[in-house]
Amino acid sequence: MAASTGDVFGFCAEPGPARATVEARFVSSLKGKGLFAIRNIRKGETIFSEKPVVSSQFLWNALYRYKACDHCLRALETAEENAQRLLAKSCWVLPYPAQCSIRKDLHETCPHCQVAYCSAECRQSAFEQYHQVLCLGPSREDPKHPLNKLQETWRNIHYPPETSSIMLLARMVATVKQAKDKDRWIKLFSQFCSKTANEEEEMVHKLLGDKFKGQLELLRRLFTEALYEEHLSRWFTPEGFRSLFALVGTNGQGIGTSSLSQWVHACDALELPPPEREALDAFIDQLYKDIEKETGEFLNCEGSGLYVLQSCCNHSCTPNAETSFPDNNFLLHLTALEEIRPGEEICISYLDCCQRERSRHSRHKILRNNVLLGPSTRPGWEVTSPRSAVFWPCSRAAPLTLHKLMPSSPQPSCTRQSSLSATFPLSV
């Protein structure tokens, strides 16, 4: 549910074509805004691609060595390193290494606090938008630093499976603090849908649960200590902070990136003789089964972001479009699942995007095994309000076993040998 019909195209990769394809308009008081086609959209067509206003990796996800660019969330591990960590096997070798797209030679770090970026462009973009305020410098490991206290408190009340991050709110504040035109950014954030007081309470309850919802005031005090800005004074009041919290919970879009998934997609596109294709597909299927046994379903670098135009999309149990992150970063693509005629509302399913990114070898299983929502209210469709559903992916029923993500003892060394080597040559 959504943004205002102001300049909702400002963060699109190509604003002109997006304006000629869709429009945001008010639907009803229940659903708020919706996104509608203004021309015929073909099945498989990318309706638009969009960068978030702000985004952030989840804190537990980062703590447990899911290495991602601090700005765009691009996975920083090679596909092989990713598989080795998830399998807890340092000797594991992937075939077709040339299909891995990670460019470690382009990676950079902040010279002051050492957070990692996938490129100089991302480091500069972060610095210019919010990182000057949030850079911890030599205090990165200081548990008494206000920002570190805020993050540690968040981790202690928001366990995996994660649904949001206090750092998304921090980046909103930091963006305004750094901006020359502060009112422009405040107006931009105000475009996202808001809730009534009762709905805000419900969102806080969903994000923190029964046990921790009383901790909102502690979070507010720590948030104020770390980031207070006079221009945003209302955001730091109890009512304003609750509203800000609910805004992120309602409008936040899950982001998932994975170098391993990118490698799988690249392998899917290879033209191989039938025996090699069968062997590779079997290898990939077994790889995912082994990873799921060792690590569970938490395969990706995960975070969330605020997308102005995408936030206009309502939910349907039978969507005509889907979101994805095919570039292995925070750039969201909205793609038509069927032909969409002018005047039709464009709806998506709030099935977890991180799970959809897991490749064709596993996502079909997830879709088969999970029911998204209840019965339709009219034939063929159920359109609901609420982006908040993205935060409750029913595909994550199993609890996360954290110790599996960070083995306490080093893995034994072994001969680097792929289980595929006996099946077909690896020199492709």
Coordinates of C-alpha atoms in Angstrom, one line a residue:
M1 CA 0.0 0.0 0.0
A2 CA 1.4 3.1 -0.8
A3 CA 3.0 6.2 -1.7
S4 CA 1.3 9.4 -2.7
T5 CA 0.8 10.2 -6.3
G6 CA 3.5 12.9 -6.1
D7 CA 6.8 12.2 -8.0
V8 CA 6.7 8.4 -7.5
F9 CA 9.0 7.8 -10.5
G10 CA 12.1 9.6 -9.2
F11 CA 13.9 6.4 -8.2
C12 CA 13.2 4.4 -11.3
A13 CA 16.1 3.4 -13.4
E14 CA 14.2 4.9 -16.4
P15 CA 11.6 7.3 -15.2
G16 CA 10.3 8.3 -18.7
P17 CA 9.3 4.8 -19.8
A18 CA 7.8 4.1 -16.3
R19 CA 5.6 7.2 -16.5
A20 CA 4.4 6.0 -19.9
T21 CA 3.5 2.6 -18.5
V22 CA 1.9 2.9 -15.1
E23 CA 0.1 5.4 -12.8
A24 CA -0.6 5.5 -9.1
R25 CA -4.1 6.4 -8.1
F26 CA -6.3 6.2 -5.0
V27 CA -8.4 3.0 -4.8
S28 CA -10.3 3.0 -1.5
S29 CA -9.8 3.9 2.1
L30 CA -9.2 0.2 2.8
K31 CA -6.5 -0.3 0.2
G32 CA -5.2 3.2 -0.2
K33 CA -3.3 3.7 -3.5
G34 CA -2.9 1.2 -6.3
L35 CA -0.7 0.9 -9.4
F36 CA -2.5 0.7 -12.7
A37 CA -1.4 0.1 -16.3
I38 CA -1.9 2.9 -18.8
R39 CA -0.8 0.9 -21.8
N40 CA -0.8 -2.7 -22.8
I41 CA 2.0 -4.6 -21.0
R42 CA 3.2 -7.9 -22.4
K43 CA 3.7 -11.0 -20.4
G44 CA 7.4 -11.2 -19.3
E45 CA 7.9 -7.4 -19.8
T46 CA 9.8 -5.5 -17.2
I47 CA 7.3 -2.9 -16.1
F48 CA 9.9 -0.8 -14.3
S49 CA 13.0 -1.2 -12.3
E50 CA 13.6 1.0 -9.2
K51 CA 16.2 1.8 -6.5
P52 CA 15.1 2.2 -2.9
V53 CA 15.0 5.5 -1.2
V54 CA 16.9 3.8 1.6
S55 CA 17.8 0.2 2.4
S56 CA 19.7 -1.8 4.9
Q57 CA 20.9 -5.3 5.5
F58 CA 19.3 -7.1 8.5
L59 CA 21.6 -7.0 11.5
W60 CA 21.6 -10.7 12.4
N61 CA 22.1 -11.5 8.8
A62 CA 25.2 -9.3 8.7
L63 CA 26.5 -10.6 12.1
Y64 CA 26.4 -14.1 10.8
R65 CA 28.7 -13.4 7.9
Y66 CA 26.3 -13.0 5.1
K67 CA 28.6 -10.5 3.3
A68 CA 26.9 -7.8 1.4
C69 CA 27.7 -4.3 0.1
D70 CA 26.7 -1.9 2.8
H71 CA 24.9 0.3 0.3
C72 CA 23.3 -1.9 -2.4
L73 CA 23.3 -5.3 -0.7
R74 CA 25.1 -7.0 -3.5
A75 CA 26.6 -10.2 -2.3
L76 CA 30.3 -9.9 -1.8
E77 CA 31.3 -13.6 -1.5
T78 CA 32.0 -15.6 -4.6
A79 CA 29.5 -18.3 -5.4
E80 CA 32.0 -20.9 -4.2
E81 CA 32.7 -19.1 -0.9
N82 CA 29.0 -18.7 -0.4
A83 CA 28.5 -22.5 -0.9
Q84 CA 31.4 -23.3 1.4
R85 CA 30.0 -21.2 4.2
L86 CA 26.5 -22.5 3.9
L87 CA 27.7 -26.1 3.7
A88 CA 30.3 -25.6 6.4
K89 CA 32.8 -27.2 4.0
S90 CA 35.8 -25.1 3.3
C91 CA 37.0 -27.6 0.6
W92 CA 33.8 -27.5 -1.5
V93 CA 34.4 -26.6 -5.2
L94 CA 31.8 -25.5 -7.7
P95 CA 32.1 -26.4 -11.3
Y96 CA 31.9 -23.7 -14.0
P97 CA 33.6 -21.0 -11.9
A98 CA 33.5 -18.5 -14.8
Q99 CA 29.7 -18.3 -14.2
C100 CA 30.3 -16.4 -11.0
S101 CA 29.8 -12.7 -11.5
I102 CA 31.4 -11.4 -8.3
R103 CA 34.3 -8.9 -9.0
K104 CA 36.4 -8.8 -5.9
D105 CA 38.9 -6.5 -7.6
L106 CA 36.2 -3.7 -7.5
H107 CA 35.4 -4.0 -3.8
E108 CA 36.2 -1.1 -1.5
T109 CA 35.9 -0.3 2.2
C110 CA 35.2 2.9 4.0
P111 CA 38.7 4.2 5.1
H112 CA 37.4 5.2 8.5
C113 CA 35.1 2.4 9.7
Q114 CA 36.0 -0.4 7.2
V115 CA 32.4 -1.3 6.1
A116 CA 32.5 -3.0 2.7
Y117 CA 31.2 -1.9 -0.6
C118 CA 31.0 -3.7 -3.9
S119 CA 32.4 -0.7 -5.8
A120 CA 33.7 2.8 -5.6
E121 CA 30.3 4.0 -6.9
C122 CA 28.4 2.5 -4.0
R123 CA 30.9 3.8 -1.4
Q124 CA 30.5 7.3 -2.8
S125 CA 26.7 7.1 -3.0
A126 CA 26.5 6.0 0.6
F127 CA 28.9 8.7 1.7
E128 CA 27.0 11.4 -0.1
Q129 CA 23.5 10.3 1.2
Y130 CA 23.9 9.1 4.8
H131 CA 27.3 7.5 5.7
Q132 CA 28.9 10.7 6.9
V133 CA 26.4 10.7 9.8
L134 CA 26.5 6.9 10.5
C135 CA 30.2 6.2 10.0
L136 CA 31.5 4.9 13.3
G137 CA 35.2 5.4 12.5
P138 CA 37.5 3.9 15.2
S139 CA 34.4 3.3 17.4
R140 CA 33.0 0.5 15.2
E141 CA 33.8 -2.1 17.9
D142 CA 33.0 0.1 20.9
P143 CA 29.9 -1.4 22.6
K144 CA 29.3 2.0 24.3
H145 CA 28.9 4.0 21.1
P146 CA 25.2 5.1 20.9
L147 CA 24.8 3.5 17.4
N148 CA 26.3 0.2 18.6
K149 CA 24.0 0.2 21.6
L150 CA 21.0 0.8 19.4
Q151 CA 21.9 -2.1 17.1
E152 CA 22.7 -4.5 19.9
T153 CA 19.4 -3.7 21.6
W154 CA 17.6 -4.3 18.3
R155 CA 19.3 -7.7 17.9
N156 CA 18.3 -8.6 21.4
I157 CA 14.6 -8.0 20.8
H158 CA 14.3 -8.9 17.1
Y159 CA 15.5 -12.4 16.4
P160 CA 15.6 -14.3 13.1
P161 CA 13.7 -14.7 10.9
E162 CA 14.3 -11.0 10.6
T163 CA 11.6 -8.7 9.2
S164 CA 13.1 -5.3 9.4
S165 CA 16.1 -3.3 10.8
I166 CA 16.4 -0.3 13.1
M167 CA 19.1 0.8 10.7
L168 CA 16.6 1.5 8.0
L169 CA 15.1 4.1 10.3
A170 CA 18.6 5.3 11.1
R171 CA 19.4 5.8 7.4
M172 CA 16.2 7.8 6.9
V173 CA 17.3 10.2 9.7
A174 CA 20.9 10.3 8.5
T175 CA 19.7 11.1 4.9
V176 CA 17.8 14.1 6.2
K177 CA 20.6 15.2 8.5
Q178 CA 23.1 15.2 5.6
A179 CA 20.8 16.7 3.0
K180 CA 21.0 20.4 2.0
D181 CA 17.3 20.3 1.0
K182 CA 15.9 18.6 4.1
D183 CA 12.3 19.4 3.4
R184 CA 12.5 17.5 0.0
W185 CA 13.5 14.3 1.8
I186 CA 11.0 14.7 4.5
K187 CA 8.3 15.2 1.9
L188 CA 9.6 12.1 0.1
F189 CA 9.3 9.9 3.2
S190 CA 5.9 11.3 3.9
Q191 CA 4.7 9.8 0.6
F192 CA 4.6 6.3 2.1
C193 CA 1.3 5.2 3.5
S194 CA 0.6 5.9 7.2
K195 CA -1.5 4.1 9.7
T196 CA -4.1 5.0 12.4
A197 CA -2.9 4.8 16.0
N198 CA -4.5 1.4 16.5
E199 CA -2.9 0.1 13.3
E200 CA 0.5 1.4 14.4
E201 CA 0.1 -0.5 17.7
E202 CA -0.7 -3.6 15.8
M203 CA 2.4 -3.2 13.5
V204 CA 4.6 -2.7 16.5
H205 CA 3.2 -5.9 18.0
K206 CA 3.9 -7.8 14.8
L207 CA 7.4 -6.5 14.5
L208 CA 8.4 -7.0 18.2
G209 CA 6.0 -9.6 19.4
D210 CA 4.3 -9.9 22.8
K211 CA 7.5 -10.3 24.7
F212 CA 9.3 -7.2 23.4
K213 CA 6.6 -4.7 22.3
G214 CA 7.2 -2.8 25.5
Q215 CA 10.8 -2.2 24.4
L216 CA 9.7 0.4 21.9
E217 CA 10.4 3.2 24.4
L218 CA 13.9 1.9 25.0
L219 CA 14.5 1.8 21.3
R220 CA 13.2 5.4 21.0
R221 CA 15.5 6.7 23.8
L222 CA 18.6 5.0 22.2
F223 CA 17.6 6.2 18.8
T224 CA 17.3 9.7 20.1
E225 CA 20.7 9.5 21.8
A226 CA 22.3 8.3 18.6
L227 CA 20.6 10.4 16.0
Y228 CA 18.6 13.3 17.2
E229 CA 17.9 16.0 14.6
E230 CA 16.0 19.2 15.4
H231 CA 14.5 19.3 11.9
L232 CA 12.9 15.9 12.6
S233 CA 12.0 16.5 16.2
R234 CA 8.5 14.9 15.8
W235 CA 10.1 11.6 14.7
F236 CA 11.8 11.4 18.1
T237 CA 8.6 11.8 20.2
P238 CA 6.8 8.6 21.4
E239 CA 4.0 9.1 18.9
G240 CA 6.3 10.1 16.0
F241 CA 8.7 7.2 16.6
R242 CA 5.8 4.7 16.7
S243 CA 4.6 6.2 13.4
L244 CA 8.0 5.9 11.9
F245 CA 8.3 2.3 13.1
A246 CA 4.9 1.5 11.5
L247 CA 5.8 3.2 8.3
V248 CA 8.9 1.0 7.8
G249 CA 6.9 -2.1 8.9
T250 CA 4.1 -1.3 6.5
N251 CA 6.1 -0.2 3.4
G252 CA 9.3 -2.1 3.7
Q253 CA 10.1 -4.5 0.9
G254 CA 12.3 -7.5 1.6
I255 CA 15.5 -7.7 -0.5
G256 CA 17.4 -10.9 -1.1
T257 CA 20.8 -11.3 -2.9
S258 CA 22.9 -14.3 -3.4
S259 CA 26.1 -15.0 -5.4
L260 CA 25.2 -18.7 -5.4
S261 CA 21.8 -18.0 -6.9
Q262 CA 23.4 -15.9 -9.6
W263 CA 25.8 -18.7 -10.4
V264 CA 22.8 -21.1 -10.6
H265 CA 21.0 -18.8 -13.0
A266 CA 24.1 -18.4 -15.1
C267 CA 24.5 -22.2 -15.2
D268 CA 20.9 -22.6 -16.2
A269 CA 21.6 -20.5 -19.3
L270 CA 24.6 -22.6 -20.4
E271 CA 24.1 -24.7 -23.6
L272 CA 25.3 -28.1 -22.6
P273 CA 25.1 -31.6 -24.0
P274 CA 22.2 -33.5 -22.4
P275 CA 24.3 -35.7 -20.2
E276 CA 26.2 -32.7 -18.8
R277 CA 22.9 -30.8 -18.3
E278 CA 21.4 -33.7 -16.3
A279 CA 24.5 -34.0 -14.2
L280 CA 24.7 -30.3 -13.5
D281 CA 21.0 -30.1 -12.6
A282 CA 21.3 -33.1 -10.3
F283 CA 24.4 -31.4 -8.7
I284 CA 22.5 -28.2 -8.1
D285 CA 19.5 -30.0 -6.6
Q286 CA 21.7 -31.9 -4.2
L287 CA 23.6 -28.8 -3.3
Y288 CA 20.4 -27.0 -2.2
K289 CA 19.3 -30.1 -0.3
D290 CA 22.7 -30.3 1.5
I291 CA 22.6 -26.5 2.3
E292 CA 19.1 -26.7 3.6
K293 CA 20.1 -29.6 5.9
E294 CA 23.1 -27.7 7.2
T295 CA 21.8 -24.1 7.3
G296 CA 18.0 -24.2 6.8
E297 CA 16.3 -21.9 4.4
F298 CA 18.4 -18.8 5.2
L299 CA 20.5 -18.8 2.0
N300 CA 20.7 -15.1 1.1
C301 CA 22.1 -11.8 2.1
E302 CA 18.8 -10.2 3.3
G303 CA 17.6 -6.8 4.1
S304 CA 14.8 -4.4 3.4
G305 CA 14.2 -1.1 1.6
L306 CA 11.6 1.6 0.9
Y307 CA 10.6 1.7 -2.7
V308 CA 8.3 4.6 -3.7
L309 CA 6.7 3.3 -6.8
Q310 CA 6.7 -0.4 -5.9
S311 CA 5.0 0.5 -2.6
C312 CA 1.9 1.4 -4.6
C313 CA 1.4 -2.2 -5.5
N314 CA -1.3 -4.1 -3.6
H315 CA -1.4 -7.8 -3.0
S316 CA -3.3 -10.5 -4.9
C317 CA -3.4 -14.2 -4.4
T318 CA -3.3 -14.5 -8.2
P319 CA -0.9 -11.6 -9.0
N320 CA -0.3 -10.3 -12.5
A321 CA 3.2 -9.1 -11.7
E322 CA 6.1 -10.1 -9.5
T323 CA 9.1 -8.4 -7.9
S324 CA 12.6 -9.8 -8.1
F325 CA 16.3 -8.7 -7.7
P326 CA 18.0 -10.3 -10.8
D327 CA 21.0 -7.9 -10.7
N328 CA 22.1 -9.3 -7.3
N329 CA 21.7 -5.9 -5.6
F330 CA 18.9 -3.7 -4.4
L331 CA 17.6 -2.8 -7.8
L332 CA 14.0 -4.1 -7.8
H333 CA 12.4 -5.3 -11.1
L334 CA 8.6 -5.5 -11.5
T335 CA 7.8 -8.0 -14.2
A336 CA 4.4 -8.8 -15.8
L337 CA 3.3 -12.4 -15.2
E338 CA 0.6 -12.1 -17.9
E339 CA -0.7 -9.6 -20.3
I340 CA -2.0 -6.5 -18.5
R341 CA -4.5 -4.3 -20.2
P342 CA -4.8 -0.5 -19.8
G343 CA -6.8 0.3 -16.7
E344 CA -6.0 -3.0 -14.9
E345 CA -4.5 -2.8 -11.5
I346 CA -1.0 -4.3 -11.2
C347 CA -0.8 -6.6 -8.2
I348 CA 1.9 -8.6 -6.7
S349 CA 2.1 -11.5 -4.2
Y350 CA 3.9 -10.8 -0.9
L351 CA 5.7 -14.2 -1.0
D352 CA 9.1 -13.6 0.3
C353 CA 11.4 -12.2 -2.4
C354 CA 14.4 -13.8 -0.8
Q355 CA 12.9 -17.2 -1.3
R356 CA 11.9 -16.5 -4.9
E357 CA 15.5 -15.6 -5.7
R358 CA 16.7 -19.1 -4.7
S359 CA 16.5 -20.3 -8.4
R360 CA 14.1 -22.5 -10.2
H361 CA 15.6 -25.6 -8.4
S362 CA 14.0 -24.7 -5.1
R363 CA 11.4 -22.0 -5.5
H364 CA 8.9 -24.3 -7.1
K365 CA 8.9 -26.4 -3.9
I366 CA 8.4 -23.3 -1.7
L367 CA 5.4 -22.2 -3.8
R368 CA 3.9 -25.7 -3.8
N369 CA 4.2 -26.1 0.0
N370 CA 2.9 -22.7 1.2
V371 CA -0.5 -21.1 1.1
L372 CA -0.2 -17.3 1.0
L373 CA -3.5 -16.0 2.1
G374 CA -7.1 -16.9 2.6
P375 CA -10.0 -17.3 0.1
S376 CA -10.6 -14.6 -2.5
T377 CA -13.2 -12.0 -1.9
R378 CA -14.1 -11.9 -5.6
P379 CA -13.6 -14.4 -8.4
G380 CA -9.9 -14.9 -9.2
W381 CA -8.5 -12.1 -7.0
E382 CA -7.9 -11.1 -3.5
V383 CA -6.4 -7.7 -3.2
T384 CA -5.4 -6.6 0.3
S385 CA -3.8 -3.6 1.7
P386 CA -0.5 -4.2 3.3
R387 CA 2.8 -4.4 2.4
S388 CA 3.4 -5.8 5.9
A389 CA 2.6 -9.2 4.6
V390 CA 6.1 -9.2 3.1
F391 CA 7.4 -9.4 6.6
W392 CA 5.7 -12.6 7.5
P393 CA 6.9 -15.1 4.8
C394 CA 5.1 -18.3 5.5
S395 CA 7.9 -20.1 3.8
R396 CA 10.0 -19.7 6.9
A397 CA 8.3 -22.0 9.3
A398 CA 11.4 -23.6 10.7
P399 CA 13.4 -21.8 13.3
L400 CA 16.9 -20.6 12.5
T401 CA 19.7 -22.5 14.3
L402 CA 22.2 -19.7 14.6
H403 CA 25.2 -21.7 15.6
K404 CA 25.1 -23.5 12.2
L405 CA 25.6 -20.2 10.4
M406 CA 28.9 -19.5 12.2
P407 CA 30.8 -22.7 12.9
S408 CA 32.8 -22.4 16.2
S409 CA 35.7 -24.5 14.9
P410 CA 37.6 -24.3 11.6
Q411 CA 36.8 -26.9 9.0
P412 CA 39.4 -29.5 8.3
S413 CA 41.5 -29.1 5.2
C414 CA 40.9 -31.4 2.4
T415 CA 41.8 -32.0 -1.3
R416 CA 39.8 -29.5 -3.5
Q417 CA 37.7 -31.9 -5.4
S418 CA 34.2 -31.4 -6.9
S419 CA 31.7 -34.1 -6.7
L420 CA 31.0 -33.4 -10.4
S421 CA 34.5 -34.2 -11.6
A422 CA 33.8 -37.8 -12.2
T423 CA 30.7 -36.9 -14.2
F424 CA 32.0 -34.4 -16.7
P425 CA 35.0 -32.1 -17.2
L426 CA 35.1 -28.9 -15.2
S427 CA 37.2 -26.9 -17.7
V428 CA 34.2 -25.1 -19.2

